[in-house]
mmCIF file of C-alpha atoms in Angstrom:
data_model
loop_
_atom_site.group_PDB
_atom_site.id
_atom_site.type_symbol
_atom_site.label_atom_id
_atom_site.label_comp_id
_atom_site.label_asym_id
_atom_site.label_seq_id
_atom_site.Cartn_x
_atom_site.Cartn_y
_atom_site.Cartn_z
ATOM 1 C CA MET A 1 -8.074 13.935 42.627
ATOM 2 C CA PRO A 2 -8.373 17.658 41.850
ATOM 3 C CA SER A 3 -5.114 19.545 41.776
ATOM 4 C CA PRO A 4 -4.148 22.283 43.942
ATOM 5 C CA THR A 5 -4.905 24.975 41.202
ATOM 6 C CA SER A 6 -8.483 23.482 40.631
ATOM 7 C CA VAL A 7 -11.231 25.649 41.102
ATOM 8 C CA GLU A 8 -14.956 25.596 40.909
ATOM 9 C CA ASN A 9 -16.366 25.172 37.480
ATOM 10 C CA PRO A 10 -17.456 28.667 36.506
ATOM 11 C CA LYS A 11 -19.391 27.849 33.571
ATOM 12 C CA GLY A 12 -20.614 24.815 34.231
ATOM 13 C CA LEU A 13 -18.591 23.248 31.305
ATOM 14 C CA PRO A 14 -20.106 19.798 30.236
ATOM 15 C CA PRO A 15 -17.776 16.701 31.039
ATOM 16 C CA ILE A 16 -16.100 14.678 28.367
ATOM 17 C CA LEU A 17 -18.038 11.607 27.745
ATOM 18 C CA LYS A 18 -16.370 8.535 29.130
ATOM 19 C CA SER A 19 -18.083 6.209 26.494
ATOM 20 C CA GLU A 20 -15.956 8.117 23.737
ATOM 21 C CA ILE A 21 -12.845 7.712 25.527
ATOM 22 C CA LYS A 22 -13.139 4.045 26.134
ATOM 23 C CA LEU A 23 -14.110 3.845 22.430
ATOM 24 C CA GLN A 24 -11.054 5.977 21.623
ATOM 25 C CA LEU A 25 -8.672 3.525 23.942
ATOM 26 C CA ALA A 26 -10.419 0.399 22.058
ATOM 27 C CA LEU A 27 -10.109 1.222 18.698
ATOM 28 C CA THR A 28 -6.420 2.896 19.226
ATOM 29 C CA THR A 29 -5.276 -0.367 20.844
ATOM 30 C CA ALA A 30 -7.052 -2.861 18.118
ATOM 31 C CA LEU A 31 -5.660 -0.733 14.924
ATOM 32 C CA ALA A 32 -2.354 -0.663 16.488
ATOM 33 C CA VAL A 33 -1.920 -4.358 16.864
ATOM 34 C CA ILE A 34 -3.532 -5.069 13.372
ATOM 35 C CA THR A 35 -1.270 -2.258 11.730
ATOM 36 C CA THR A 36 1.850 -3.568 13.507
ATOM 37 C CA ILE A 37 1.047 -7.367 12.301
ATOM 38 C CA VAL A 38 0.186 -6.148 8.534
ATOM 39 C CA VAL A 39 3.563 -3.819 8.226
ATOM 40 C CA LEU A 40 5.963 -6.280 9.809
ATOM 41 C CA GLY A 41 4.341 -9.207 7.688
ATOM 42 C CA ARG A 42 4.830 -6.933 4.407
ATOM 43 C CA LEU A 43 8.338 -6.454 5.239
ATOM 44 C CA TYR A 44 8.881 -9.960 5.936
ATOM 45 C CA ILE A 45 7.522 -11.161 2.768
ATOM 46 C CA ARG A 46 9.443 -8.252 0.779
ATOM 47 C CA ARG A 47 12.495 -9.480 2.570
ATOM 48 C CA PHE A 48 12.536 -13.284 2.439
ATOM 49 C CA TYR A 49 9.926 -14.390 0.105
ATOM 50 C CA ILE A 50 10.642 -11.875 -2.633
ATOM 51 C CA GLY A 51 13.989 -10.951 -1.799
ATOM 52 C CA LYS A 52 13.764 -6.879 -2.294
ATOM 53 C CA VAL A 53 12.536 -4.140 -0.235
ATOM 54 C CA GLU A 54 11.501 -1.119 -2.652
ATOM 55 C CA LEU A 55 11.323 2.337 -1.775
ATOM 56 C CA ASN A 56 7.580 2.294 -1.233
ATOM 57 C CA ASP A 57 8.158 0.128 1.670
ATOM 58 C CA TRP A 58 10.414 1.971 3.228
ATOM 59 C CA VAL A 59 8.222 4.953 3.170
ATOM 60 C CA LEU A 60 5.437 2.963 4.626
ATOM 61 C CA LEU A 61 7.572 1.924 7.375
ATOM 62 C CA LEU A 62 8.425 5.235 8.290
ATOM 63 C CA ALA A 63 4.679 6.027 8.187
ATOM 64 C CA TRP A 64 3.972 3.015 10.641
ATOM 65 C CA ILE A 65 6.797 4.790 13.139
ATOM 66 C CA PHE A 66 4.931 7.829 13.030
ATOM 67 C CA LEU A 67 1.820 6.089 13.834
ATOM 68 C CA ILE A 68 3.559 4.072 16.877
ATOM 69 C CA GLY A 69 4.287 7.534 18.207
ATOM 70 C CA PHE A 70 0.559 8.626 17.385
ATOM 71 C CA THR A 71 -0.423 5.475 19.500
ATOM 72 C CA GLY A 72 1.743 6.305 22.764
ATOM 73 C CA THR A 73 0.709 9.951 22.701
ATOM 74 C CA GLN A 74 -3.105 8.819 22.125
ATOM 75 C CA LEU A 75 -2.902 6.008 24.944
ATOM 76 C CA ALA A 76 -1.107 8.622 27.277
ATOM 77 C CA SER A 77 -3.780 11.127 26.946
ATOM 78 C CA VAL A 78 -6.394 8.485 27.969
ATOM 79 C CA PRO A 79 -5.975 8.988 31.572
ATOM 80 C CA THR A 80 -5.776 12.684 31.392
ATOM 81 C CA ALA A 81 -9.129 12.837 29.492
ATOM 82 C CA TYR A 82 -10.819 10.675 32.261
ATOM 83 C CA THR A 83 -9.581 12.883 35.004
ATOM 84 C CA LEU A 84 -10.547 15.988 33.250
ATOM 85 C CA SER A 85 -13.983 14.370 32.566
ATOM 86 C CA ASP A 86 -14.308 13.376 36.561
ATOM 87 C CA HIS A 87 -13.250 16.700 37.481
ATOM 88 C CA LEU A 88 -15.914 18.363 35.467
ATOM 89 C CA GLU A 89 -18.391 16.137 36.626
ATOM 90 C CA GLN A 90 -17.695 17.106 39.966
ATOM 91 C CA GLY A 91 -18.080 20.692 38.991
ATOM 92 C CA VAL A 92 -14.068 21.418 39.192
ATOM 93 C CA PHE A 93 -12.498 23.215 36.684
ATOM 94 C CA ASP A 94 -8.623 21.789 36.427
ATOM 95 C CA PRO A 95 -6.297 23.871 34.619
ATOM 96 C CA ASP A 96 -3.321 21.620 34.710
ATOM 97 C CA ALA A 97 -5.422 18.763 33.416
ATOM 98 C CA ILE A 98 -6.888 20.870 30.812
ATOM 99 C CA THR A 99 -3.447 22.262 29.745
ATOM 100 C CA LEU A 100 -1.878 18.711 29.589
ATOM 101 C CA LYS A 101 -4.584 17.573 27.378
ATOM 102 C CA LEU A 102 -4.279 20.619 24.959
ATOM 103 C CA LYS A 103 -0.441 19.526 24.833
ATOM 104 C CA TYR A 104 -1.189 16.032 23.709
ATOM 105 C CA ASP A 105 -3.683 17.327 21.378
ATOM 106 C CA TYR A 106 -0.987 19.642 19.887
ATOM 107 C CA VAL A 107 1.256 16.656 19.320
ATOM 108 C CA LEU A 108 -1.314 14.481 17.832
ATOM 109 C CA ILE A 109 -2.408 16.686 15.208
ATOM 110 C CA ILE A 110 1.403 16.966 13.894
ATOM 111 C CA LEU A 111 1.818 13.062 14.001
ATOM 112 C CA TYR A 112 -1.619 12.848 12.165
ATOM 113 C CA TYR A 113 -0.601 14.952 9.137
ATOM 114 C CA ALA A 114 2.994 13.381 9.002
ATOM 115 C CA CYS A 115 1.310 9.806 8.964
ATOM 116 C CA VAL A 116 -1.365 10.532 6.287
ATOM 117 C CA TYR A 117 1.390 12.167 3.868
ATOM 118 C CA LEU A 118 3.723 9.469 4.084
ATOM 119 C CA THR A 119 0.959 6.810 3.736
ATOM 120 C CA LYS A 120 -0.078 8.704 0.508
ATOM 121 C CA LEU A 121 3.670 9.104 -0.974
ATOM 122 C CA SER A 122 4.111 5.339 -0.435
ATOM 123 C CA ILE A 123 1.526 4.562 -2.646
ATOM 124 C CA LEU A 124 2.544 6.955 -5.205
ATOM 125 C CA CYS A 125 5.820 5.758 -5.209
ATOM 126 C CA LEU A 126 4.385 2.177 -6.034
ATOM 127 C CA TYR A 127 2.496 3.437 -9.175
ATOM 128 C CA LEU A 128 5.935 5.259 -10.129
ATOM 129 C CA ARG A 129 7.541 1.806 -10.030
ATOM 130 C CA LEU A 130 4.923 0.323 -11.880
ATOM 131 C CA CYS A 131 5.439 3.020 -14.853
ATOM 132 C CA LYS A 132 9.195 2.240 -15.037
ATOM 133 C CA ARG A 133 7.925 -1.007 -17.146
ATOM 134 C CA GLU A 134 6.148 0.656 -19.643
ATOM 135 C CA ASN A 135 8.691 -0.058 -22.414
ATOM 136 C CA LYS A 136 8.462 -3.890 -21.182
ATOM 137 C CA LEU A 137 4.772 -4.357 -21.084
ATOM 138 C CA ARG A 138 3.157 -3.401 -24.217
ATOM 139 C CA TYR A 139 -0.368 -3.525 -22.631
ATOM 140 C CA LEU A 140 0.986 -0.304 -20.466
ATOM 141 C CA SER A 141 0.738 2.088 -23.342
ATOM 142 C CA SER A 142 -0.802 4.427 -21.029
ATOM 143 C CA GLY A 143 2.032 4.177 -18.509
ATOM 144 C CA TRP A 144 3.301 7.712 -19.501
ATOM 145 C CA LEU A 145 -0.052 9.165 -18.424
ATOM 146 C CA LEU A 146 -0.177 7.456 -15.169
ATOM 147 C CA ARG A 147 3.586 8.465 -14.446
ATOM 148 C CA ALA A 148 2.479 12.417 -15.193
ATOM 149 C CA LEU A 149 -0.700 12.087 -13.102
ATOM 150 C CA THR A 150 1.295 10.247 -10.390
ATOM 151 C CA TRP A 151 3.732 13.147 -10.104
ATOM 152 C CA LEU A 152 1.458 15.803 -10.305
ATOM 153 C CA THR A 153 -0.346 14.179 -7.530
ATOM 154 C CA LEU A 154 2.981 13.818 -5.463
ATOM 155 C CA VAL A 155 3.769 17.287 -6.118
ATOM 156 C CA PHE A 156 0.052 18.168 -4.607
ATOM 157 C CA ILE A 157 0.296 16.254 -1.419
ATOM 158 C CA THR A 158 3.671 17.578 -0.937
ATOM 159 C CA LEU A 159 2.643 21.354 -1.108
ATOM 160 C CA MET A 160 -0.565 20.445 1.252
ATOM 161 C CA PHE A 161 1.897 18.520 3.716
ATOM 162 C CA ILE A 162 4.337 21.367 4.426
ATOM 163 C CA PRO A 163 2.051 24.048 5.163
ATOM 164 C CA CYS A 164 -0.117 21.886 7.229
ATOM 165 C CA VAL A 165 2.792 20.842 9.447
ATOM 166 C CA LEU A 166 4.041 24.621 9.523
ATOM 167 C CA VAL A 167 0.682 25.776 10.615
ATOM 168 C CA SER A 168 0.035 22.889 13.150
ATOM 169 C CA ILE A 169 3.243 24.245 14.790
ATOM 170 C CA CYS A 170 2.706 27.864 14.378
ATOM 171 C CA ARG A 171 -0.637 28.378 14.582
ATOM 172 C CA CYS A 172 -0.293 30.372 17.499
ATOM 173 C CA ILE A 173 2.220 33.011 18.173
ATOM 174 C CA PRO A 174 3.741 32.226 20.394
ATOM 175 C CA PRO A 175 3.370 28.388 20.129
ATOM 176 C CA SER A 176 2.633 28.120 23.864
ATOM 177 C CA ASN A 177 -0.913 30.029 23.463
ATOM 178 C CA VAL A 178 -1.879 26.450 21.904
ATOM 179 C CA TRP A 179 -2.326 24.975 25.292
ATOM 180 C CA SER A 180 -2.823 28.155 27.243
ATOM 181 C CA ILE A 181 -6.060 28.584 29.189
ATOM 182 C CA ARG A 182 -6.171 32.248 29.364
ATOM 183 C CA SER A 183 -9.257 33.878 27.743
ATOM 184 C CA ASP A 184 -6.953 36.353 25.830
ATOM 185 C CA ALA A 185 -4.597 33.929 24.441
ATOM 186 C CA LYS A 186 -7.178 32.613 21.964
ATOM 187 C CA ASP A 187 -7.880 36.148 20.688
ATOM 188 C CA VAL A 188 -4.123 36.904 19.814
ATOM 189 C CA GLY A 189 -1.937 35.540 17.134
ATOM 190 C CA CYS A 190 -4.099 32.161 16.668
ATOM 191 C CA ILE A 191 -5.950 30.966 13.585
ATOM 192 C CA ASN A 192 -9.145 29.352 13.749
ATOM 193 C CA ARG A 193 -8.273 26.038 14.290
ATOM 194 C CA ILE A 194 -11.603 24.382 13.001
ATOM 195 C CA VAL A 195 -11.607 26.108 9.847
ATOM 196 C CA PHE A 196 -8.107 24.985 9.241
ATOM 197 C CA PHE A 197 -8.817 21.496 10.294
ATOM 198 C CA LEU A 198 -12.077 21.445 7.695
ATOM 199 C CA SER A 199 -10.294 22.653 4.678
ATOM 200 C CA THR A 200 -7.306 20.077 5.212
ATOM 201 C CA SER A 201 -9.778 17.386 5.576
ATOM 202 C CA VAL A 202 -11.526 18.171 2.372
ATOM 203 C CA LEU A 203 -8.317 18.305 0.557
ATOM 204 C CA HIS A 204 -7.275 14.984 2.195
ATOM 205 C CA ILE A 205 -10.331 13.177 0.845
ATOM 206 C CA PHE A 206 -9.768 14.789 -2.670
ATOM 207 C CA ALA A 207 -6.087 13.522 -2.796
ATOM 208 C CA ASP A 208 -7.587 9.867 -1.510
ATOM 209 C CA ILE A 209 -10.074 9.787 -4.456
ATOM 210 C CA VAL A 210 -7.516 10.877 -6.974
ATOM 211 C CA ILE A 211 -5.060 8.249 -5.748
ATOM 212 C CA ALA A 212 -7.718 5.705 -5.844
ATOM 213 C CA ILE A 213 -8.570 6.332 -9.307
ATOM 214 C CA LEU A 214 -5.230 6.781 -10.884
ATOM 215 C CA PRO A 215 -4.514 2.949 -11.462
ATOM 216 C CA ILE A 216 -8.012 2.032 -12.778
ATOM 217 C CA PRO A 217 -6.915 2.221 -16.385
ATOM 218 C CA LEU A 218 -4.097 0.551 -15.957
ATOM 219 C CA VAL A 219 -5.896 -2.370 -14.141
ATOM 220 C CA LEU A 220 -8.365 -2.772 -16.655
ATOM 221 C CA LYS A 221 -5.507 -3.374 -19.608
ATOM 222 C CA ILE A 222 -4.034 -6.201 -17.908
ATOM 223 C CA ARG A 223 -4.548 -9.671 -19.371
ATOM 224 C CA GLY A 224 -6.238 -12.018 -17.309
ATOM 225 C CA PRO A 225 -9.556 -13.241 -16.098
ATOM 226 C CA LEU A 226 -12.447 -10.673 -15.231
ATOM 227 C CA ILE A 227 -12.323 -11.968 -11.628
ATOM 228 C CA TYR A 228 -8.725 -10.963 -11.277
ATOM 229 C CA ARG A 229 -9.266 -7.151 -12.409
ATOM 230 C CA ILE A 230 -12.356 -6.948 -10.357
ATOM 231 C CA SER A 231 -10.528 -8.467 -7.328
ATOM 232 C CA LEU A 232 -7.406 -6.462 -8.106
ATOM 233 C CA LEU A 233 -9.332 -2.929 -8.378
ATOM 234 C CA GLY A 234 -10.927 -4.286 -4.843
ATOM 235 C CA VAL A 235 -7.704 -4.564 -3.262
ATOM 236 C CA LEU A 236 -6.523 -1.188 -4.493
ATOM 237 C CA MET A 237 -9.708 0.437 -3.406
ATOM 238 C CA LEU A 238 -9.102 -0.719 0.202
ATOM 239 C CA GLY A 239 -7.038 2.602 0.728
ATOM 240 C CA LEU A 240 -10.754 4.261 0.542
ATOM 241 C CA LEU A 241 -11.287 2.784 3.919
ATOM 242 C CA ALA A 242 -9.072 5.739 5.015
ATOM 243 C CA THR A 243 -11.225 8.356 2.950
ATOM 244 C CA ILE A 244 -14.204 6.921 5.134
ATOM 245 C CA ALA A 245 -12.550 7.566 8.392
ATOM 246 C CA CYS A 246 -11.501 11.012 7.260
ATOM 247 C CA VAL A 247 -15.112 11.964 6.281
ATOM 248 C CA GLY A 248 -16.271 10.609 9.812
ATOM 249 C CA ARG A 249 -13.797 13.219 10.960
ATOM 250 C CA LEU A 250 -14.916 15.967 8.814
ATOM 251 C CA VAL A 251 -18.434 15.110 10.380
ATOM 252 C CA ILE A 252 -17.241 16.162 13.670
ATOM 253 C CA LEU A 253 -15.509 19.206 12.691
ATOM 254 C CA VAL A 254 -18.574 20.374 11.016
ATOM 255 C CA GLU A 255 -20.481 19.635 14.418
ATOM 256 C CA ALA A 256 -17.845 21.670 16.197
ATOM 257 C CA TYR A 257 -17.715 24.295 13.648
ATOM 258 C CA GLN A 258 -21.525 25.007 14.056
ATOM 259 C CA GLY A 259 -21.110 25.660 17.559
ATOM 260 C CA LYS A 260 -23.307 22.705 19.072
ATOM 261 C CA GLY A 261 -20.779 22.634 21.797
ATOM 262 C CA PHE A 262 -17.269 23.203 23.469
ATOM 263 C CA PHE A 263 -14.266 22.098 21.307
ATOM 264 C CA TYR A 264 -12.852 19.995 23.876
ATOM 265 C CA GLN A 265 -16.189 17.735 23.912
ATOM 266 C CA TYR A 266 -15.194 17.085 20.075
ATOM 267 C CA ALA A 267 -11.379 16.714 20.731
ATOM 268 C CA THR A 268 -11.556 12.738 21.541
ATOM 269 C CA MET A 269 -13.749 11.719 18.740
ATOM 270 C CA ILE A 270 -11.622 14.096 16.160
ATOM 271 C CA ASN A 271 -8.518 12.373 17.544
ATOM 272 C CA THR A 272 -10.311 8.786 17.214
ATOM 273 C CA TRP A 273 -11.366 9.406 13.665
ATOM 274 C CA SER A 274 -7.536 10.758 12.862
ATOM 275 C CA TYR A 275 -6.048 7.632 14.064
ATOM 276 C CA CYS A 276 -8.509 5.481 12.287
ATOM 277 C CA GLU A 277 -7.830 7.019 9.205
ATOM 278 C CA CYS A 278 -3.868 6.654 9.590
ATOM 279 C CA ALA A 279 -4.176 3.090 10.474
ATOM 280 C CA LEU A 280 -6.572 2.116 7.844
ATOM 281 C CA GLY A 281 -4.650 3.910 5.018
ATOM 282 C CA ILE A 282 -1.553 1.897 6.068
ATOM 283 C CA ILE A 283 -3.316 -1.350 6.248
ATOM 284 C CA GLY A 284 -4.842 -0.504 2.638
ATOM 285 C CA ALA A 285 -1.469 0.417 1.269
ATOM 286 C CA SER A 286 0.030 -2.952 2.521
ATOM 287 C CA VAL A 287 -2.601 -5.211 1.499
ATOM 288 C CA PRO A 288 -1.161 -5.643 -2.378
ATOM 289 C CA ALA A 289 2.220 -6.354 -0.904
ATOM 290 C CA LEU A 290 0.782 -9.396 1.051
ATOM 291 C CA LYS A 291 0.121 -11.282 -2.064
ATOM 292 C CA PRO A 292 1.659 -14.428 -1.336
ATOM 293 C CA VAL A 293 -0.132 -15.006 1.934
ATOM 294 C CA LEU A 294 -3.601 -14.006 0.339
ATOM 295 C CA ARG A 295 -2.679 -16.450 -2.526
ATOM 296 C CA LYS A 296 -2.268 -19.388 0.160
ATOM 297 C CA ILE A 297 -5.537 -18.145 1.765
ATOM 298 C CA PHE A 298 -7.774 -18.085 -1.464
ATOM 299 C CA GLN A 299 -6.102 -21.343 -2.680
ATOM 300 C CA ILE A 300 -7.354 -22.877 0.512
ATOM 301 C CA LEU A 301 -10.886 -21.167 -0.072
ATOM 302 C CA GLY A 302 -10.859 -22.381 -3.763
ATOM 303 C CA THR A 303 -10.713 -18.940 -5.064
ATOM 304 C CA ALA A 304 -7.081 -18.105 -6.028
ATOM 305 C CA GLY A 305 -7.742 -16.881 -9.538
ATOM 306 C CA TRP A 306 -6.939 -13.400 -8.761
ATOM 307 C CA THR A 307 -3.671 -14.034 -7.130
ATOM 308 C CA ASN A 308 -2.022 -15.717 -10.178
ATOM 309 C CA ALA A 309 -0.891 -12.226 -11.351
ATOM 310 C CA SER A 310 1.018 -9.637 -9.443
ATOM 311 C CA CYS A 311 -0.591 -6.297 -8.837
ATOM 312 C CA THR A 312 2.694 -4.442 -7.795
ATOM 313 C CA GLY A 313 4.754 -5.938 -10.829
ATOM 314 C CA PRO A 314 7.488 -8.309 -11.696
ATOM 315 C CA GLN A 315 9.369 -7.532 -8.617
ATOM 316 C CA GLU A 316 6.587 -9.162 -6.529
ATOM 317 C CA ARG A 317 7.718 -12.507 -8.000
ATOM 318 C CA SER A 318 11.251 -12.737 -8.964
ATOM 319 C CA GLY A 319 12.578 -9.434 -7.359
ATOM 320 C CA GLN A 320 14.241 -8.680 -10.877
ATOM 321 C CA SER A 321 13.325 -5.650 -13.202
ATOM 322 C CA GLY A 322 12.490 -5.858 -16.765
ATOM 323 C CA SER A 323 10.624 -9.115 -16.477
ATOM 324 C CA LEU A 324 6.534 -9.663 -17.252
ATOM 325 C CA PRO A 325 4.290 -10.497 -14.418
ATOM 326 C CA TYR A 326 4.219 -14.171 -13.449
ATOM 327 C CA HIS A 327 1.210 -15.308 -15.359
ATOM 328 C CA ILE A 328 2.062 -13.491 -18.452
ATOM 329 C CA ALA A 329 5.727 -14.838 -18.499
ATOM 330 C CA ILE A 330 4.249 -18.479 -18.286
ATOM 331 C CA GLU A 331 1.966 -17.998 -21.162
ATOM 332 C CA GLU A 332 4.601 -16.273 -23.128
ATOM 333 C CA ASN A 333 7.225 -19.439 -22.390
ATOM 334 C CA LYS A 334 4.450 -21.671 -23.477
ATOM 335 C CA ARG A 335 3.925 -19.861 -26.835
ATOM 336 C CA ARG A 336 7.805 -19.807 -27.456
ATOM 337 C CA ILE A 337 8.423 -23.278 -26.780
ATOM 338 C CA LYS A 338 5.413 -24.489 -28.973
ATOM 339 C CA ASN A 339 6.702 -22.311 -31.788
ATOM 340 C CA LEU A 340 10.099 -23.446 -31.243
ATOM 341 C CA HIS A 341 9.222 -27.031 -31.191
ATOM 342 C CA LEU A 342 7.170 -26.589 -34.515
ATOM 343 C CA ALA A 343 10.148 -25.151 -36.318
ATOM 344 C CA GLU A 344 12.481 -27.580 -35.220
ATOM 345 C CA VAL A 345 10.219 -30.483 -36.076
ATOM 346 C CA GLY A 346 9.844 -28.469 -39.660
ATOM 347 C CA ASP A 347 13.526 -28.481 -39.878
ATOM 348 C CA LEU A 348 14.005 -32.154 -39.299
ATOM 349 C CA GLN A 349 11.538 -33.065 -41.790
ATOM 350 C CA ASP A 350 12.851 -30.739 -44.519
ATOM 351 C CA SER A 351 16.539 -31.994 -43.935
ATOM 352 C CA LYS A 352 18.060 -35.381 -45.364
ATOM 353 C CA CYS A 353 18.384 -36.404 -41.430
ATOM 354 C CA SER A 354 14.435 -36.425 -40.936
ATOM 355 C CA LYS A 355 14.130 -38.579 -43.879
ATOM 356 C CA SER A 356 16.489 -41.293 -43.189
ATOM 357 C CA VAL A 357 19.138 -41.219 -40.337
ATOM 358 C CA SER A 358 21.380 -44.092 -40.883
ATOM 359 C CA LYS A 359 24.930 -44.817 -40.617
ATOM 360 C CA THR A 360 27.047 -47.372 -41.962
ATOM 361 C CA ARG A 361 29.994 -48.966 -39.915
ATOM 362 C CA THR A 362 32.427 -51.022 -41.117
ATOM 363 C CA ASP A 363 34.129 -53.480 -39.084
ATOM 364 C CA SER A 364 37.842 -53.808 -38.011
ATOM 365 C CA SER A 365 38.286 -56.742 -40.821
ATOM 366 C CA GLY A 366 36.657 -54.555 -43.723
ATOM 367 C CA SER A 367 34.098 -56.823 -44.584
ATOM 368 C CA GLY A 368 31.593 -54.099 -45.584
ATOM 369 C CA SER A 369 28.797 -54.784 -43.638
ATOM 370 C CA ALA A 370 26.465 -52.315 -42.403
ATOM 371 C CA ARG A 371 23.901 -51.727 -39.775
ATOM 372 C CA THR A 372 21.003 -49.083 -40.849
ATOM 373 C CA GLN A 373 18.514 -47.477 -38.495
ATOM 374 C CA SER A 374 15.010 -46.651 -39.241
ATOM 375 C CA PRO A 375 13.594 -43.086 -40.054
ATOM 376 C CA LEU A 376 12.709 -41.351 -36.714
ATOM 377 C CA THR A 377 9.016 -40.366 -36.158
ATOM 378 C CA THR A 378 7.876 -37.039 -35.463
ATOM 379 C CA ARG A 379 7.348 -37.750 -31.782
ATOM 380 C CA GLN A 380 10.751 -39.104 -31.682
ATOM 381 C CA GLU A 381 12.286 -36.118 -33.188
ATOM 382 C CA VAL A 382 10.528 -33.787 -30.859
ATOM 383 C CA SER A 383 12.058 -35.630 -27.802
ATOM 384 C CA ILE A 384 15.561 -35.432 -29.243
ATOM 385 C CA PRO A 385 17.424 -32.596 -26.916
ATOM 386 C CA LEU A 386 17.904 -29.476 -29.033
ATOM 387 C CA ALA A 387 21.744 -29.884 -28.945
ATOM 388 C CA ALA A 388 21.417 -33.112 -30.471
ATOM 389 C CA LYS A 389 19.069 -31.973 -33.311
ATOM 390 C CA LEU A 390 21.696 -29.175 -34.036
ATOM 391 C CA ARG A 391 24.511 -31.742 -34.377
ATOM 392 C CA MET A 392 22.051 -34.089 -36.562
ATOM 393 C CA SER A 393 21.337 -31.224 -38.688
ATOM 394 C CA GLY A 394 24.750 -30.792 -39.917
ATOM 395 C CA CYS A 395 24.959 -34.511 -40.943
ATOM 396 C CA SER A 396 24.014 -33.725 -44.411
ATOM 397 C CA ASP A 397 27.640 -32.315 -45.154
ATOM 398 C CA THR A 398 29.294 -35.890 -44.212
ATOM 399 C CA HIS A 399 26.947 -37.822 -46.456
#
């Protein structure tokens, strides 16, 4: 029902499409549930399966908290959008509903920039953690370059985030003009919000592409089957889903900039695409940490080859820094054991004990009778414990 301050629609403003409001409600609810499951599952695996929660996990958790705030604000704005649409359909102009809708939009844009920044920061923190093992993993000889580029990207997104938040808060002087419906409020002390949103969207797309490209040389140098490296690249490229959503948001902004309608008509879809970008970014950043669960799924499907290695470093398997990824450590241990056995067999064959191991024991009567043992075969020598072999190697001193 229109509020007491409602007046007749003076300009015949078109209503907000209810189909867009329903789409916003459905996508927000579905993505909120999926993102919550993914993030909590990630933290559970890191804490109880791997035993260590890293900095990038905490940063992504903070991004999820902002997304929950985004979710609550967006869902709270749905009834207002419905009310505003009904009033405009009835030819009624409701200032109170419009003011409340603008206040919701004001909060949403701030939460959007915070969520997007923290998601990118979490991914870059993961890259920096990978770079710490440059001296441990010989095949990561280009780790220093990845570290430098990662830091440059981190500085870039930080320098982009701070002005975005400040401008979003103070894009009108005073800020209350943001949700004012007075005709002169938009002409005094306010920046062009569409141009601002367009420029930041382009910068976000650029940053997403850079972040997706950064680990490619690193992944290509990892030892392992080709299918593993391709699958790993595919997992890392899931972050581009957020880029697709950002492109969708950019398209709506371009339409609004070209003046094909009133801005409030596009606000619902802009907020919807913004939410999709945040949620898909968090989901894409969380998939690598879900490796243990994905391994079991791929084992069931019979395609678990790519999960034999860790895409997030040694901490994913053992929780200890400075160790090799699991599949490389297994192969390295096999090689060392084989070399150790060959060396031990060679030592035993060259020693006097490997040619003839015998002991002569005299009985208590001093009869001088002796019992001898036959020489050991190579198979028997290998099966002797290492400690026993070391004791045997010193027997030449007693004979």
